[in-house]
Amino acid sequence: MSDAFPSGKFFRIVNEGTGLCLAAAHGGTTHGAQKAQDRWTGEEGYIPYSHTNDQVLTLRTPTGHRGEVWFFSEIKNTYGDEDWHLVNVNKDIRSTFTLHVGPLDGFSQPVGLGLIGWGVQGQTQWNSGGGMIWPRPHEDKVATVLSDGHGNHQAVLAALGGANQQWRFDQVELSGEAVPTRRKGIYETSPPGTDLSKWRDVL
């Protein structure tokens, strides 16, 4: 175990009090139209477009969906420092996403958890112990599930000592996949026929 996270394993992050797990879900698709002009005729019109939105963090009852599966990254970055990221295995066409929280200094109220693209500067470094999860170096604020009493739940960071702050890591096997142990070099390519949606021991 690395900082109480399973090392080199895929796992679900399940809240003991509610039975809900942290999961990544499709963020939907944005549609629009961009004004354009034909350079030869001068005619103006609109070109429709669409793009895939970033994935979003959800809480759900475990169903076996790929978006429920995570791994703890211990890969060294380009400066030789270790990155302590919780990475979701559900890649999309643009990115892989990690568990993230924004600035915490000066906030006394709960702060919502979310996702951010893996590799973005300043993303959250995580630690775990005693069944709790917190962002370095804020040991006093831990991952918590809040309920509004009407069946709606939210994943937040809240002050240590509240309800629904205990988590467990249920290991998951992904056939033919392995948690990456290092990043590829700049000139290194994936072997022909590699399924880029799957994980292997080299990114």
PDB file of C-alpha atoms in Angstrom:
ATOM      1  CA  MET A   1       0.000   0.000   0.000  1.00  0.00           C
ATOM      2  CA  SER A   2       1.270   3.477  -0.929  1.00  0.00           C
ATOM      3  CA  ASP A   3       0.041   6.064   1.556  1.00  0.00           C
ATOM      4  CA  ALA A   4      -2.746   3.537   2.284  1.00  0.00           C
ATOM      5  CA  PHE A   5      -3.810   3.450  -1.386  1.00  0.00           C
ATOM      6  CA  PRO A   6      -3.442   0.109  -3.192  1.00  0.00           C
ATOM      7  CA  SER A   7      -0.146   0.195  -5.075  1.00  0.00           C
ATOM      8  CA  GLY A   8      -0.138  -0.953  -8.699  1.00  0.00           C
ATOM      9  CA  LYS A   9      -3.825  -1.937  -8.495  1.00  0.00           C
ATOM     10  CA  PHE A  10      -7.113  -0.776  -9.969  1.00  0.00           C
ATOM     11  CA  PHE A  11      -9.809  -0.086  -7.383  1.00  0.00           C
ATOM     12  CA  ARG A  12     -13.144   1.527  -6.597  1.00  0.00           C
ATOM     13  CA  ILE A  13     -13.293   4.274  -3.967  1.00  0.00           C
ATOM     14  CA  VAL A  14     -16.388   3.416  -1.913  1.00  0.00           C
ATOM     15  CA  ASN A  15     -17.839   5.479   0.907  1.00  0.00           C
ATOM     16  CA  GLU A  16     -18.482   3.217   3.902  1.00  0.00           C
ATOM     17  CA  GLY A  17     -21.420   5.215   5.246  1.00  0.00           C
ATOM     18  CA  THR A  18     -23.450   5.470   2.040  1.00  0.00           C
ATOM     19  CA  GLY A  19     -22.171   2.606  -0.148  1.00  0.00           C
ATOM     20  CA  LEU A  20     -21.672   5.094  -2.994  1.00  0.00           C
ATOM     21  CA  CYS A  21     -18.495   5.220  -5.046  1.00  0.00           C
ATOM     22  CA  LEU A  22     -16.669   8.065  -6.741  1.00  0.00           C
ATOM     23  CA  ALA A  23     -17.016   7.816 -10.523  1.00  0.00           C
ATOM     24  CA  ALA A  24     -16.336   9.750 -13.712  1.00  0.00           C
ATOM     25  CA  ALA A  25     -19.277  10.361 -16.037  1.00  0.00           C
ATOM     26  CA  HIS A  26     -19.620  11.790 -19.535  1.00  0.00           C
ATOM     27  CA  GLY A  27     -19.899  15.571 -19.345  1.00  0.00           C
ATOM     28  CA  GLY A  28     -22.174  15.801 -22.353  1.00  0.00           C
ATOM     29  CA  THR A  29     -21.655  17.457 -25.718  1.00  0.00           C
ATOM     30  CA  THR A  30     -21.756  21.146 -26.552  1.00  0.00           C
ATOM     31  CA  HIS A  31     -23.292  22.097 -29.901  1.00  0.00           C
ATOM     32  CA  GLY A  32     -23.083  25.444 -31.626  1.00  0.00           C
ATOM     33  CA  ALA A  33     -22.522  27.278 -34.877  1.00  0.00           C
ATOM     34  CA  GLN A  34     -19.631  29.448 -35.988  1.00  0.00           C
ATOM     35  CA  LYS A  35     -20.061  32.318 -38.408  1.00  0.00           C
ATOM     36  CA  ALA A  36     -18.018  31.893 -41.592  1.00  0.00           C
ATOM     37  CA  GLN A  37     -17.561  33.622 -44.936  1.00  0.00           C
ATOM     38  CA  ASP A  38     -16.771  32.076 -48.300  1.00  0.00           C
ATOM     39  CA  ARG A  39     -13.502  33.680 -49.419  1.00  0.00           C
ATOM     40  CA  TRP A  40     -14.440  33.493 -53.104  1.00  0.00           C
ATOM     41  CA  THR A  41     -18.070  34.569 -53.131  1.00  0.00           C
ATOM     42  CA  GLY A  42     -18.206  36.585 -49.908  1.00  0.00           C
ATOM     43  CA  GLU A  43     -21.316  34.668 -48.908  1.00  0.00           C
ATOM     44  CA  GLU A  44     -21.777  34.405 -45.146  1.00  0.00           C
ATOM     45  CA  GLY A  45     -23.217  31.492 -43.247  1.00  0.00           C
ATOM     46  CA  TYR A  46     -22.835  29.335 -40.163  1.00  0.00           C
ATOM     47  CA  ILE A  47     -20.884  26.118 -39.747  1.00  0.00           C
ATOM     48  CA  PRO A  48     -22.255  23.785 -37.062  1.00  0.00           C
ATOM     49  CA  TYR A  49     -19.822  22.269 -34.563  1.00  0.00           C
ATOM     50  CA  SER A  50     -19.838  20.088 -31.487  1.00  0.00           C
ATOM     51  CA  HIS A  51     -17.262  19.140 -28.875  1.00  0.00           C
ATOM     52  CA  THR A  52     -17.061  16.684 -26.017  1.00  0.00           C
ATOM     53  CA  ASN A  53     -17.166  18.325 -22.597  1.00  0.00           C
ATOM     54  CA  ASP A  54     -14.843  17.327 -19.776  1.00  0.00           C
ATOM     55  CA  GLN A  55     -15.931  14.354 -17.720  1.00  0.00           C
ATOM     56  CA  VAL A  56     -17.617  15.131 -14.403  1.00  0.00           C
ATOM     57  CA  LEU A  57     -17.326  13.565 -10.956  1.00  0.00           C
ATOM     58  CA  THR A  58     -20.389  11.706  -9.688  1.00  0.00           C
ATOM     59  CA  LEU A  59     -21.396   9.530  -6.756  1.00  0.00           C
ATOM     60  CA  ARG A  60     -23.161   6.309  -7.681  1.00  0.00           C
ATOM     61  CA  THR A  61     -24.032   2.848  -6.457  1.00  0.00           C
ATOM     62  CA  PRO A  62     -21.332   0.536  -7.885  1.00  0.00           C
ATOM     63  CA  THR A  63     -22.535  -1.114 -11.102  1.00  0.00           C
ATOM     64  CA  GLY A  64     -19.301  -2.306 -12.712  1.00  0.00           C
ATOM     65  CA  HIS A  65     -19.018   0.700 -15.029  1.00  0.00           C
ATOM     66  CA  ARG A  66     -15.482   1.595 -16.113  1.00  0.00           C
ATOM     67  CA  GLY A  67     -15.838   5.140 -14.813  1.00  0.00           C
ATOM     68  CA  GLU A  68     -15.924   3.766 -11.243  1.00  0.00           C
ATOM     69  CA  VAL A  69     -12.339   2.482 -11.444  1.00  0.00           C
ATOM     70  CA  TRP A  70      -9.236   4.411 -10.303  1.00  0.00           C
ATOM     71  CA  PHE A  71      -5.546   3.904  -9.670  1.00  0.00           C
ATOM     72  CA  PHE A  72      -3.054   5.734  -7.486  1.00  0.00           C
ATOM     73  CA  SER A  73      -0.276   7.227  -9.593  1.00  0.00           C
ATOM     74  CA  GLU A  74       3.222   7.086  -8.168  1.00  0.00           C
ATOM     75  CA  ILE A  75       4.872   8.025 -11.468  1.00  0.00           C
ATOM     76  CA  LYS A  76       7.753  10.490 -11.295  1.00  0.00           C
ATOM     77  CA  ASN A  77       7.228  13.698 -13.248  1.00  0.00           C
ATOM     78  CA  THR A  78       9.757  15.365 -15.526  1.00  0.00           C
ATOM     79  CA  TYR A  79      11.517  16.946 -12.527  1.00  0.00           C
ATOM     80  CA  GLY A  80      11.955  13.604 -10.776  1.00  0.00           C
ATOM     81  CA  ASP A  81       9.277  14.359  -8.178  1.00  0.00           C
ATOM     82  CA  GLU A  82       6.579  11.805  -7.504  1.00  0.00           C
ATOM     83  CA  ASP A  83       3.000  12.698  -8.433  1.00  0.00           C
ATOM     84  CA  TRP A  84       0.413  11.406  -5.960  1.00  0.00           C
ATOM     85  CA  HIS A  85      -2.678  11.494  -8.176  1.00  0.00           C
ATOM     86  CA  LEU A  86      -5.930   9.523  -8.095  1.00  0.00           C
ATOM     87  CA  VAL A  87      -6.445   8.743 -11.782  1.00  0.00           C
ATOM     88  CA  ASN A  88      -9.735   7.562 -13.279  1.00  0.00           C
ATOM     89  CA  VAL A  89      -9.307   4.798 -15.870  1.00  0.00           C
ATOM     90  CA  ASN A  90     -12.143   6.034 -18.100  1.00  0.00           C
ATOM     91  CA  LYS A  91     -10.139   7.835 -20.802  1.00  0.00           C
ATOM     92  CA  ASP A  92     -11.940   9.894 -23.404  1.00  0.00           C
ATOM     93  CA  ILE A  93     -10.772  11.027 -26.844  1.00  0.00           C
ATOM     94  CA  ARG A  94      -8.815  13.958 -25.398  1.00  0.00           C
ATOM     95  CA  SER A  95      -7.680  13.248 -21.881  1.00  0.00           C
ATOM     96  CA  THR A  96      -7.471  11.192 -18.743  1.00  0.00           C
ATOM     97  CA  PHE A  97      -8.913  12.766 -15.601  1.00  0.00           C
ATOM     98  CA  THR A  98      -7.824  12.875 -11.968  1.00  0.00           C
ATOM     99  CA  LEU A  99      -9.614  13.660  -8.715  1.00  0.00           C
ATOM    100  CA  HIS A 100      -9.112  17.337  -7.924  1.00  0.00           C
ATOM    101  CA  VAL A 101     -10.115  20.112  -5.561  1.00  0.00           C
ATOM    102  CA  GLY A 102      -9.511  23.834  -5.950  1.00  0.00           C
ATOM    103  CA  PRO A 103      -7.816  26.181  -3.474  1.00  0.00           C
ATOM    104  CA  LEU A 104      -8.562  25.444   0.170  1.00  0.00           C
ATOM    105  CA  ASP A 105      -6.754  28.165   2.094  1.00  0.00           C
ATOM    106  CA  GLY A 106      -9.196  30.464   3.832  1.00  0.00           C
ATOM    107  CA  PHE A 107     -12.246  28.255   3.238  1.00  0.00           C
ATOM    108  CA  SER A 108     -14.097  27.028   6.325  1.00  0.00           C
ATOM    109  CA  GLN A 109     -17.080  25.573   4.442  1.00  0.00           C
ATOM    110  CA  PRO A 110     -17.065  22.295   2.447  1.00  0.00           C
ATOM    111  CA  VAL A 111     -15.458  22.532  -0.995  1.00  0.00           C
ATOM    112  CA  GLY A 112     -16.714  20.348  -3.851  1.00  0.00           C
ATOM    113  CA  LEU A 113     -14.544  17.652  -5.419  1.00  0.00           C
ATOM    114  CA  GLY A 114     -14.226  17.404  -9.187  1.00  0.00           C
ATOM    115  CA  LEU A 115     -12.061  16.169 -12.051  1.00  0.00           C
ATOM    116  CA  ILE A 116      -9.197  17.777 -13.929  1.00  0.00           C
ATOM    117  CA  GLY A 117      -7.148  16.604 -16.907  1.00  0.00           C
ATOM    118  CA  TRP A 118      -4.140  14.534 -15.874  1.00  0.00           C
ATOM    119  CA  GLY A 119      -0.968  16.552 -16.258  1.00  0.00           C
ATOM    120  CA  VAL A 120      -2.498  19.980 -15.594  1.00  0.00           C
ATOM    121  CA  GLN A 121      -0.206  22.031 -13.387  1.00  0.00           C
ATOM    122  CA  GLY A 122      -1.242  22.291  -9.754  1.00  0.00           C
ATOM    123  CA  GLN A 123      -3.540  19.282  -9.647  1.00  0.00           C
ATOM    124  CA  THR A 124      -4.262  17.769  -6.266  1.00  0.00           C
ATOM    125  CA  GLN A 125      -1.820  15.423  -4.542  1.00  0.00           C
ATOM    126  CA  TRP A 126      -3.653  12.860  -2.369  1.00  0.00           C
ATOM    127  CA  ASN A 127      -2.913  10.980   0.807  1.00  0.00           C
ATOM    128  CA  SER A 128      -4.873   8.410   2.794  1.00  0.00           C
ATOM    129  CA  GLY A 129      -4.845   6.796   6.200  1.00  0.00           C
ATOM    130  CA  GLY A 130      -7.253   5.432   8.769  1.00  0.00           C
ATOM    131  CA  GLY A 131      -9.909   5.032   6.083  1.00  0.00           C
ATOM    132  CA  MET A 132      -9.854   8.735   5.203  1.00  0.00           C
ATOM    133  CA  ILE A 133      -8.615  10.620   2.129  1.00  0.00           C
ATOM    134  CA  TRP A 134      -7.190  14.154   2.132  1.00  0.00           C
ATOM    135  CA  PRO A 135      -5.229  16.483  -0.143  1.00  0.00           C
ATOM    136  CA  ARG A 136      -1.633  17.211   0.769  1.00  0.00           C
ATOM    137  CA  PRO A 137      -0.930  19.107   2.997  1.00  0.00           C
ATOM    138  CA  HIS A 138      -4.464  19.639   4.348  1.00  0.00           C
ATOM    139  CA  GLU A 139      -4.870  16.755   6.807  1.00  0.00           C
ATOM    140  CA  ASP A 140      -7.675  18.686   8.528  1.00  0.00           C
ATOM    141  CA  LYS A 141      -9.968  18.499   5.451  1.00  0.00           C
ATOM    142  CA  VAL A 142     -11.045  15.050   4.272  1.00  0.00           C
ATOM    143  CA  ALA A 143     -13.177  13.573   1.495  1.00  0.00           C
ATOM    144  CA  THR A 144     -16.784  13.494   2.690  1.00  0.00           C
ATOM    145  CA  VAL A 145     -20.209  12.610   1.280  1.00  0.00           C
ATOM    146  CA  LEU A 146     -22.873  15.201   2.079  1.00  0.00           C
ATOM    147  CA  SER A 147     -26.587  14.395   1.775  1.00  0.00           C
ATOM    148  CA  ASP A 148     -29.476  16.841   1.444  1.00  0.00           C
ATOM    149  CA  GLY A 149     -31.897  14.352   3.005  1.00  0.00           C
ATOM    150  CA  HIS A 150     -33.758  13.859  -0.285  1.00  0.00           C
ATOM    151  CA  GLY A 151     -31.539  11.206  -1.834  1.00  0.00           C
ATOM    152  CA  ASN A 152     -29.058  13.650  -3.357  1.00  0.00           C
ATOM    153  CA  HIS A 153     -25.385  13.334  -2.465  1.00  0.00           C
ATOM    154  CA  GLN A 154     -22.286  15.420  -3.115  1.00  0.00           C
ATOM    155  CA  ALA A 155     -18.589  14.603  -2.757  1.00  0.00           C
ATOM    156  CA  VAL A 156     -16.741  17.385  -0.937  1.00  0.00           C
ATOM    157  CA  LEU A 157     -13.798  18.127   1.287  1.00  0.00           C
ATOM    158  CA  ALA A 158     -15.024  18.976   4.773  1.00  0.00           C
ATOM    159  CA  ALA A 159     -13.533  19.480   8.217  1.00  0.00           C
ATOM    160  CA  LEU A 160     -12.291  16.317   9.875  1.00  0.00           C
ATOM    161  CA  GLY A 161     -14.789  14.812  12.323  1.00  0.00           C
ATOM    162  CA  GLY A 162     -18.021  14.694  10.340  1.00  0.00           C
ATOM    163  CA  ALA A 163     -20.163  11.834   9.039  1.00  0.00           C
ATOM    164  CA  ASN A 164     -19.480   9.788   5.884  1.00  0.00           C
ATOM    165  CA  GLN A 165     -15.717  10.314   5.925  1.00  0.00           C
ATOM    166  CA  GLN A 166     -14.652   6.655   5.909  1.00  0.00           C
ATOM    167  CA  TRP A 167     -13.702   5.067   2.573  1.00  0.00           C
ATOM    168  CA  ARG A 168     -12.530   1.680   1.369  1.00  0.00           C
ATOM    169  CA  PHE A 169     -10.680   0.616  -1.763  1.00  0.00           C
ATOM    170  CA  ASP A 170     -12.268  -2.379  -3.514  1.00  0.00           C
ATOM    171  CA  GLN A 171      -9.717  -3.863  -5.893  1.00  0.00           C
ATOM    172  CA  VAL A 172     -10.835  -4.469  -9.482  1.00  0.00           C
ATOM    173  CA  GLU A 173      -9.273  -6.603 -12.213  1.00  0.00           C
ATOM    174  CA  LEU A 174      -9.217  -5.163 -15.744  1.00  0.00           C
ATOM    175  CA  SER A 175      -8.406  -7.986 -18.146  1.00  0.00           C
ATOM    176  CA  GLY A 176      -5.273  -7.333 -20.175  1.00  0.00           C
ATOM    177  CA  GLU A 177      -4.585  -3.989 -18.476  1.00  0.00           C
ATOM    178  CA  ALA A 178      -2.008  -2.861 -15.935  1.00  0.00           C
ATOM    179  CA  VAL A 179      -1.409   0.279 -13.882  1.00  0.00           C
ATOM    180  CA  PRO A 180       1.314   2.346 -15.606  1.00  0.00           C
ATOM    181  CA  THR A 181       4.646   2.462 -13.830  1.00  0.00           C
ATOM    182  CA  ARG A 182       6.384   5.132 -15.922  1.00  0.00           C
ATOM    183  CA  ARG A 183       5.627   7.665 -18.619  1.00  0.00           C
ATOM    184  CA  LYS A 184       6.773   7.121 -22.201  1.00  0.00           C
ATOM    185  CA  GLY A 185       9.705   9.168 -23.436  1.00  0.00           C
ATOM    186  CA  ILE A 186       9.021  11.952 -25.908  1.00  0.00           C
ATOM    187  CA  TYR A 187      10.075   9.817 -28.902  1.00  0.00           C
ATOM    188  CA  GLU A 188       8.523   6.577 -27.682  1.00  0.00           C
ATOM    189  CA  THR A 189       5.424   5.363 -29.529  1.00  0.00           C
ATOM    190  CA  SER A 190       2.794   2.754 -28.775  1.00  0.00           C
ATOM    191  CA  PRO A 191       3.101  -0.609 -30.550  1.00  0.00           C
ATOM    192  CA  PRO A 192       0.934  -1.052 -33.673  1.00  0.00           C
ATOM    193  CA  GLY A 193      -2.567  -2.245 -32.850  1.00  0.00           C
ATOM    194  CA  THR A 194      -2.466  -0.853 -29.285  1.00  0.00           C
ATOM    195  CA  ASP A 195      -5.903  -0.019 -27.905  1.00  0.00           C
ATOM    196  CA  LEU A 196      -5.294   3.468 -26.521  1.00  0.00           C
ATOM    197  CA  SER A 197      -8.397   3.274 -24.325  1.00  0.00           C
ATOM    198  CA  LYS A 198      -6.718   0.512 -22.297  1.00  0.00           C
ATOM    199  CA  TRP A 199      -4.024   0.881 -19.666  1.00  0.00           C
ATOM    200  CA  ARG A 200      -0.627  -0.773 -19.809  1.00  0.00           C
ATOM    201  CA  ASP A 201       2.440  -0.475 -17.633  1.00  0.00           C
ATOM    202  CA  VAL A 202       3.881   2.332 -19.770  1.00  0.00           C
ATOM    203  CA  LEU A 203       1.907   5.448 -20.689  1.00  0.00           C
TER     204      LEU A 203
END
